Amino acid sequence: MEISLICMAIALVGGLMMSRLTRLLHLPAVTAYLVAGLLLGPFFIGALKISGLGFNSLDQVENFRIVTQTALGFIAFAMGNEFRLAQLKTIGGRAVVIGILQAVITTVLVDVVLVGLHLLYPSMISIPCAITLGAIAAATAPAATLMVVRQYKADGPLTRLLMLVVALDDAVGLLLFSVSFGVATALSNGQVNVIAVVVEPIVEIILSVGLGAAMGFLLNWVEQFFHSRSKRMTLSVAFVLLTVGLSMMEFDIGPVHCGFSLLLVCMMTGTVFCNVCDTSEELMSRVDGWTAPLNVLFFVISGAELDLQVLASPVTVFIGVLYIVARSAGKYLGANLSCRITREPKPIVDHLGITLLPQAGVALGMAITAASLPDGALARNVVLFAVLVYELVGPTLTKRSLMAVGEIRPEGRTSARTPNMPKMEK
């Protein structure tokens, strides 16, 4: 236990110190935390095998999974705050159209490229692996996007639309992956499992939305018994922890395997709570402040999880580059086309697709599931390679796009050590 505490302390300090260095290069803090994790991981400082100084192995990094899952829960809870009814009435319908279209177009484009590679070089990649990677390509990382938006206090039409589209990506990506993986499994085994392809994905989404909504209403009801700000914040934190724990449960109902999507459950909890609680805005901001260190840990640990061994395989790197190029083109073209259909302003048409490039946890979770395919190890390694690239480059591209449309505001005072002095009126 003492080693784990020392590791977390070094991870926090290392991430913060790295953010001071990357600030000189005008890079987002998310990138700094990821780089710090990479340096503290098992391929750099962790390779020294000094207990407490970095993460000595990937297995040790995996032991911190409870931290990353908890952080994801709070991130999803915060994203639920974007689904306020007033905002949904103005851009909700457009966000749904864009969210679905860009994901489907990305999947189709990656499928075409990788299936074409199979037709040219059958021994390099199988069709089941190709269509599975196509579905994984639809997923976008909400955590990195949210952190960039928060750090630079971005706000405007593009930012608000982006947050809704990224939030919808989990549900759309889950459906696409479940169907594609079911088809891939059928091609590999020679038999189609209708329950796995059709029933289980729909059940997972319904259960996730139902549990999230119930927890949101329950949180609002319990909050009414407390009036102290600190106690209400503590209760909110407790409910998010409870929701994360419940969303990890799995069970079977007859032949149907039932589970929950952590992101969907926590996002729905935040959505319901922010729409039924009059003081939710203040509570959300207080919870966000409490979770700041947790978010730093999340990205440092995510950086330590990046497996550099995938770079040793030329085939993995080659397919990974194709995957990155095809996915990037799919996200950009898909967002561009769907924004034209919904008649968005030109700045959104030109820049939304670039902000959808980050990819991380959700994609890695899908890749672990895909590992059960005959060549599932290739799919996992390709996604690991892509995540390595996207996590380091994606936040910076998101920042530049938001800057290009003028939605990044000044960060305010540069030092918390000095008070903000009001300007003297002339």
XYZ file of C-alpha atoms in Angstrom:
426
model
C 0.000 0.000 0.000
C 2.813 2.419 0.833
C 4.355 1.843 -2.614
C 1.031 2.628 -4.283
C 0.684 5.867 -2.332
C 4.233 6.907 -3.232
C 3.537 6.089 -6.903
C 0.403 8.233 -6.911
C 2.203 11.128 -5.231
C 5.059 10.992 -7.763
C 2.533 10.707 -10.601
C 0.727 13.858 -9.422
C 3.894 15.873 -8.895
C 5.465 14.587 -12.121
C 2.366 15.481 -14.137
C 2.210 18.983 -12.692
C 5.934 19.622 -13.231
C 5.675 18.420 -16.820
C 2.782 20.830 -17.369
C 5.141 23.703 -16.539
C 7.538 22.540 -19.257
C 4.858 22.004 -21.923
C 3.368 25.403 -21.094
C 6.487 26.921 -22.674
C 5.555 25.076 -25.890
C 1.899 26.199 -25.606
C 0.723 22.583 -25.340
C -2.413 21.541 -23.395
C -1.925 20.232 -19.862
C -3.458 16.907 -20.959
C -0.465 16.286 -23.212
C 1.879 17.072 -20.319
C 0.196 14.539 -18.050
C 0.321 11.854 -20.747
C 4.022 12.493 -21.432
C 4.732 12.392 -17.676
C 2.962 9.038 -17.479
C 4.933 7.733 -20.436
C 8.220 8.761 -18.769
C 7.181 7.286 -15.409
C 5.978 4.108 -17.129
C 7.644 0.703 -17.443
C 9.617 1.661 -20.579
C 11.531 4.615 -19.080
C 11.927 5.458 -15.377
C 9.842 2.452 -14.354
C 12.349 0.200 -16.123
C 14.857 1.015 -13.344
C 12.713 -1.225 -11.077
C 13.033 1.125 -8.102
C 9.973 0.597 -5.898
C 7.803 3.681 -5.737
C 9.715 5.530 -8.451
C 7.391 5.233 -11.419
C 5.401 2.235 -12.614
C 7.676 -0.825 -12.852
C 5.408 -2.934 -15.101
C 2.175 -2.814 -17.074
C 0.647 -5.128 -14.457
C 1.402 -2.537 -11.790
C -0.291 0.116 -13.910
C -3.328 -2.166 -14.215
C -3.564 -2.229 -10.404
C -4.551 1.452 -10.568
C -7.564 0.664 -12.764
C -9.950 1.664 -9.964
C -8.485 5.185 -10.128
C -8.949 5.491 -13.899
C -12.479 4.053 -13.809
C -13.452 6.421 -11.013
C -12.011 9.381 -12.907
C -13.927 8.347 -16.033
C -17.099 8.248 -13.970
C -16.601 11.838 -12.772
C -15.718 12.968 -16.309
C -18.899 11.394 -17.689
C -20.922 12.899 -14.808
C -19.551 16.341 -15.699
C -20.371 15.815 -19.392
C -23.965 15.103 -18.434
C -24.098 18.759 -17.436
C -23.935 19.608 -21.160
C -27.356 18.029 -21.763
C -29.460 20.756 -20.205
C -32.923 20.985 -21.747
C -32.493 24.609 -22.797
C -29.394 23.677 -24.775
C -30.884 20.471 -26.186
C -33.820 22.432 -27.597
C -31.481 24.578 -29.684
C -28.785 22.145 -30.892
C -29.824 18.706 -29.600
C -31.308 17.460 -32.881
C -28.348 18.662 -34.932
C -25.914 17.056 -32.483
C -27.684 13.684 -32.835
C -27.517 13.824 -36.643
C -23.845 14.828 -36.636
C -22.931 12.327 -33.911
C -24.451 9.382 -35.783
C -23.357 10.344 -39.309
C -19.696 11.092 -38.525
C -19.362 7.822 -36.578
C -20.930 5.715 -39.330
C -18.896 7.402 -42.098
C -15.681 6.866 -40.110
C -16.484 3.178 -39.618
C -17.312 2.666 -43.294
C -14.147 4.423 -44.507
C -11.843 2.454 -42.180
C -13.640 -0.762 -43.186
C -13.090 -0.010 -46.883
C -9.381 0.754 -46.424
C -8.602 -2.270 -44.237
C -10.747 -4.730 -46.203
C -8.981 -3.436 -49.331
C -5.660 -4.188 -47.612
C -6.904 -7.726 -46.947
C -7.791 -8.203 -50.601
C -4.285 -7.111 -51.617
C -2.421 -8.946 -48.821
C -4.680 -11.618 -47.265
C -1.992 -12.768 -44.839
C -1.541 -9.308 -43.321
C -5.022 -8.776 -41.868
C -8.261 -10.778 -41.836
C -11.709 -9.436 -42.695
C -13.038 -9.991 -39.123
C -10.127 -7.951 -37.740
C -10.643 -5.244 -40.395
C -14.350 -4.684 -39.710
C -13.763 -4.751 -35.953
C -11.132 -2.015 -36.256
C -13.586 -0.047 -38.382
C -16.115 -0.031 -35.552
C -13.492 0.868 -32.942
C -12.522 3.859 -35.099
C -15.895 5.491 -34.370
C -15.063 6.017 -30.681
C -13.816 9.414 -29.496
C -12.167 10.099 -26.115
C -14.396 12.407 -24.038
C -11.840 12.910 -21.256
C -9.142 14.667 -23.295
C -11.696 16.903 -25.005
C -13.312 17.918 -21.714
C -9.939 18.708 -20.120
C -8.896 20.960 -23.021
C -12.231 22.789 -22.902
C -11.903 23.308 -19.140
C -8.253 24.361 -19.152
C -8.778 27.085 -21.727
C -12.352 27.946 -20.650
C -13.501 27.417 -24.225
C -17.067 28.405 -25.008
C -19.063 29.077 -28.143
C -21.136 27.297 -30.806
C -18.359 24.840 -31.758
C -17.514 23.976 -28.134
C -21.135 23.375 -27.166
C -21.793 21.229 -30.230
C -18.519 19.337 -29.718
C -19.380 18.397 -26.136
C -22.749 16.986 -27.164
C -21.327 15.045 -30.128
C -18.503 13.557 -28.030
C -20.997 12.569 -25.344
C -23.200 10.804 -27.927
C -20.207 8.945 -29.353
C -20.228 6.351 -26.572
C -23.738 5.111 -27.384
C -23.197 5.191 -31.164
C -19.766 3.561 -30.892
C -21.126 0.854 -28.594
C -23.819 -0.113 -31.102
C -21.444 -0.076 -34.071
C -18.842 -2.126 -32.237
C -21.337 -4.681 -30.926
C -22.783 -5.290 -34.395
C -19.391 -5.356 -36.136
C -17.810 -7.596 -33.500
C -20.790 -9.944 -33.708
C -20.399 -10.161 -37.493
C -16.628 -10.649 -37.105
C -17.169 -13.472 -34.613
C -19.714 -15.081 -36.961
C -17.224 -14.946 -39.860
C -14.536 -16.499 -37.664
C -16.716 -19.253 -36.165
C -19.050 -19.829 -39.084
C -22.219 -19.144 -37.046
C -24.249 -16.044 -36.222
C -25.194 -15.264 -32.605
C -28.251 -13.008 -32.899
C -28.341 -12.385 -29.149
C -24.755 -11.084 -29.084
C -25.163 -8.997 -32.252
C -28.592 -7.450 -31.679
C -30.065 -8.086 -28.235
C -27.134 -7.530 -25.852
C -26.067 -4.089 -27.223
C -29.643 -2.777 -26.974
C -30.076 -4.252 -23.480
C -26.794 -2.644 -22.346
C -27.864 0.801 -23.550
C -31.361 0.506 -22.016
C -29.976 -0.714 -18.681
C -27.308 2.023 -18.652
C -29.802 4.809 -19.383
C -32.264 3.393 -16.832
C -29.698 3.040 -14.038
C -28.243 6.490 -14.756
C -31.673 8.146 -14.717
C -32.618 6.402 -11.451
C -29.372 7.513 -9.789
C -29.878 11.086 -11.006
C -33.389 11.309 -9.512
C -32.235 9.595 -6.312
C -29.317 12.016 -5.926
C -31.660 14.998 -6.324
C -34.044 13.558 -3.696
C -31.324 12.843 -1.120
C -29.676 16.247 -1.677
C -32.816 17.930 -0.305
C -32.036 16.675 3.204
C -28.769 18.644 3.340
C -28.214 22.390 3.222
C -24.487 22.712 3.819
C -22.531 23.177 0.579
C -19.733 20.894 1.767
C -22.148 18.110 2.747
C -24.027 18.335 -0.534
C -20.753 18.169 -2.452
C -19.703 15.143 -0.376
C -23.018 13.476 -1.143
C -22.595 14.159 -4.882
C -19.117 12.596 -4.810
C -20.479 9.578 -2.925
C -23.245 9.095 -5.501
C -20.807 9.198 -8.419
C -18.633 6.587 -6.661
C -21.736 4.458 -6.062
C -22.790 4.837 -9.688
C -19.335 3.804 -10.938
C -19.443 0.737 -8.714
C -22.936 -0.302 -9.844
C -22.028 0.191 -13.517
C -19.246 -2.422 -13.178
C -21.756 -5.158 -12.292
C -22.543 -7.919 -14.785
C -25.197 -10.631 -14.707
C -27.070 -13.067 -16.952
C -30.782 -13.225 -17.676
C -31.252 -16.544 -19.427
C -28.997 -16.564 -22.506
C -28.533 -12.771 -22.427
C -25.394 -11.411 -20.773
C -26.229 -8.046 -19.205
C -23.837 -5.263 -18.304
C -23.585 -1.483 -18.184
C -21.594 1.201 -19.965
C -19.826 3.227 -17.255
C -19.747 6.351 -19.410
C -23.418 6.139 -20.349
C -24.574 5.471 -16.778
C -22.607 8.345 -15.216
C -23.453 10.696 -18.084
C -27.161 9.967 -17.669
C -26.870 10.517 -13.906
C -25.355 13.951 -14.529
C -27.936 14.782 -17.218
C -30.952 13.976 -15.050
C -29.481 15.633 -11.961
C -28.594 18.889 -13.723
C -32.098 19.143 -15.192
C -34.085 18.457 -11.996
C -31.899 20.170 -9.365
C -32.097 23.973 -9.192
C -28.632 24.315 -7.636
C -26.908 21.739 -9.843
C -24.706 24.325 -11.593
C -22.990 25.318 -8.344
C -22.697 21.714 -7.154
C -21.196 20.594 -10.463
C -18.532 23.302 -10.275
C -17.638 22.310 -6.702
C -17.376 18.632 -7.628
C -15.174 19.571 -10.599
C -12.782 21.329 -8.233
C -12.649 18.299 -5.949
C -11.804 15.954 -8.817
C -8.941 18.008 -10.319
C -6.169 15.815 -8.772
C -8.087 12.691 -9.803
C -8.118 13.881 -13.427
C -4.349 14.476 -13.351
C -3.847 10.927 -12.045
C -6.140 9.576 -14.758
C -4.054 10.990 -17.590
C -0.691 10.180 -16.014
C -1.777 6.562 -15.525
C -3.166 6.533 -19.076
C 0.250 7.638 -20.319
C 1.938 4.871 -18.319
C -0.441 2.335 -19.911
C 0.829 3.118 -23.417
C 2.666 -0.024 -24.523
C 5.708 0.950 -26.599
C 6.333 -2.691 -27.511
C 3.843 -2.291 -30.358
C 6.437 -0.133 -32.140
C 8.661 -3.214 -32.547
C 6.312 -4.785 -35.119
C 6.532 -3.278 -38.652
C 3.179 -4.848 -39.609
C 1.438 -3.286 -36.609
C 2.957 0.114 -37.348
C 2.019 -0.094 -41.056
C -1.601 -1.080 -40.360
C -1.697 1.450 -37.519
C -0.669 4.256 -39.862
C -3.375 3.213 -42.349
C -5.890 3.075 -39.503
C -4.913 6.561 -38.273
C -5.060 8.098 -41.760
C -8.408 6.453 -42.602
C -9.955 7.275 -39.220
C -8.763 10.889 -39.332
C -10.157 11.300 -42.835
C -13.421 9.662 -41.771
C -13.843 11.929 -38.738
C -13.048 15.057 -40.728
C -15.120 14.221 -43.812
C -17.965 12.734 -41.766
C -18.210 15.795 -39.529
C -17.832 18.121 -42.529
C -20.639 16.412 -44.473
C -23.008 16.103 -41.514
C -22.429 19.752 -40.562
C -23.297 20.789 -44.116
C -26.481 18.737 -43.931
C -27.491 20.424 -40.669
C -26.434 23.827 -42.097
C -23.829 24.690 -39.486
C -21.719 27.872 -39.845
C -18.518 27.526 -41.890
C -16.129 27.624 -38.876
C -17.897 24.575 -37.393
C -17.941 22.801 -40.768
C -14.189 23.305 -41.123
C -13.054 22.509 -37.582
C -15.442 20.087 -35.837
C -13.893 16.987 -37.424
C -10.402 17.836 -36.135
C -11.677 18.142 -32.561
C -13.078 14.582 -32.753
C -9.684 12.920 -33.319
C -8.630 12.077 -29.697
C -9.093 8.382 -28.889
C -8.320 6.469 -25.702
C -10.102 4.458 -23.010
C -13.313 3.442 -24.796
C -11.345 2.256 -27.844
C -8.915 0.294 -25.660
C -11.828 -1.391 -23.913
C -13.252 -2.427 -27.274
C -9.811 -3.657 -28.381
C -9.540 -5.889 -25.301
C -12.898 -7.445 -26.238
C -11.692 -7.883 -29.834
C -8.677 -9.851 -28.559
C -10.863 -12.977 -28.553
C -10.796 -13.051 -32.387
C -8.253 -15.372 -34.078
C -6.038 -12.367 -34.882
C -7.419 -10.171 -32.104
C -3.907 -9.458 -30.832
C -3.274 -7.500 -34.047
C -6.433 -5.430 -33.521
C -5.394 -4.669 -29.947
C -1.870 -3.636 -30.955
C -3.104 -1.431 -33.791
C -5.455 0.387 -31.414
C -2.643 0.736 -28.849
C -0.433 2.312 -31.523
C -3.226 4.653 -32.630
C -4.009 5.681 -29.050
C -0.312 6.439 -28.502
C -0.409 8.866 -31.440
C -3.861 10.330 -30.863
C -3.388 10.939 -27.139
C -0.184 12.877 -27.700
C -1.366 14.852 -30.749
C -5.158 15.029 -30.383
C -5.448 17.530 -27.481
C -3.155 20.002 -29.251
C -5.221 19.759 -32.454
C -8.399 20.304 -30.437
C -6.886 23.401 -28.828
C -5.795 24.821 -32.201
C -9.232 24.284 -33.726
C -10.949 26.043 -30.828
C -8.431 28.879 -31.101
C -9.028 29.146 -34.848
C -12.738 29.823 -34.305
C -12.054 32.212 -31.428
C -13.667 30.160 -28.649
C -10.714 29.968 -26.256
C -10.823 32.708 -23.655
C -7.906 34.077 -21.640
C -7.154 31.898 -18.609
C -7.454 34.815 -16.205
C -4.738 35.448 -13.672
C -1.486 33.616 -14.260
C -0.671 32.927 -10.615
C -2.809 31.767 -7.728
C -0.180 33.153 -5.367
C -1.296 36.731 -6.064
C -4.834 38.076 -5.788
C -6.810 39.388 -8.720
C -6.712 43.161 -8.325
C -9.630 45.094 -9.808
C -8.677 47.592 -12.452
C -8.785 51.211 -11.368
C -11.280 53.284 -13.256
C -9.878 56.303 -14.958
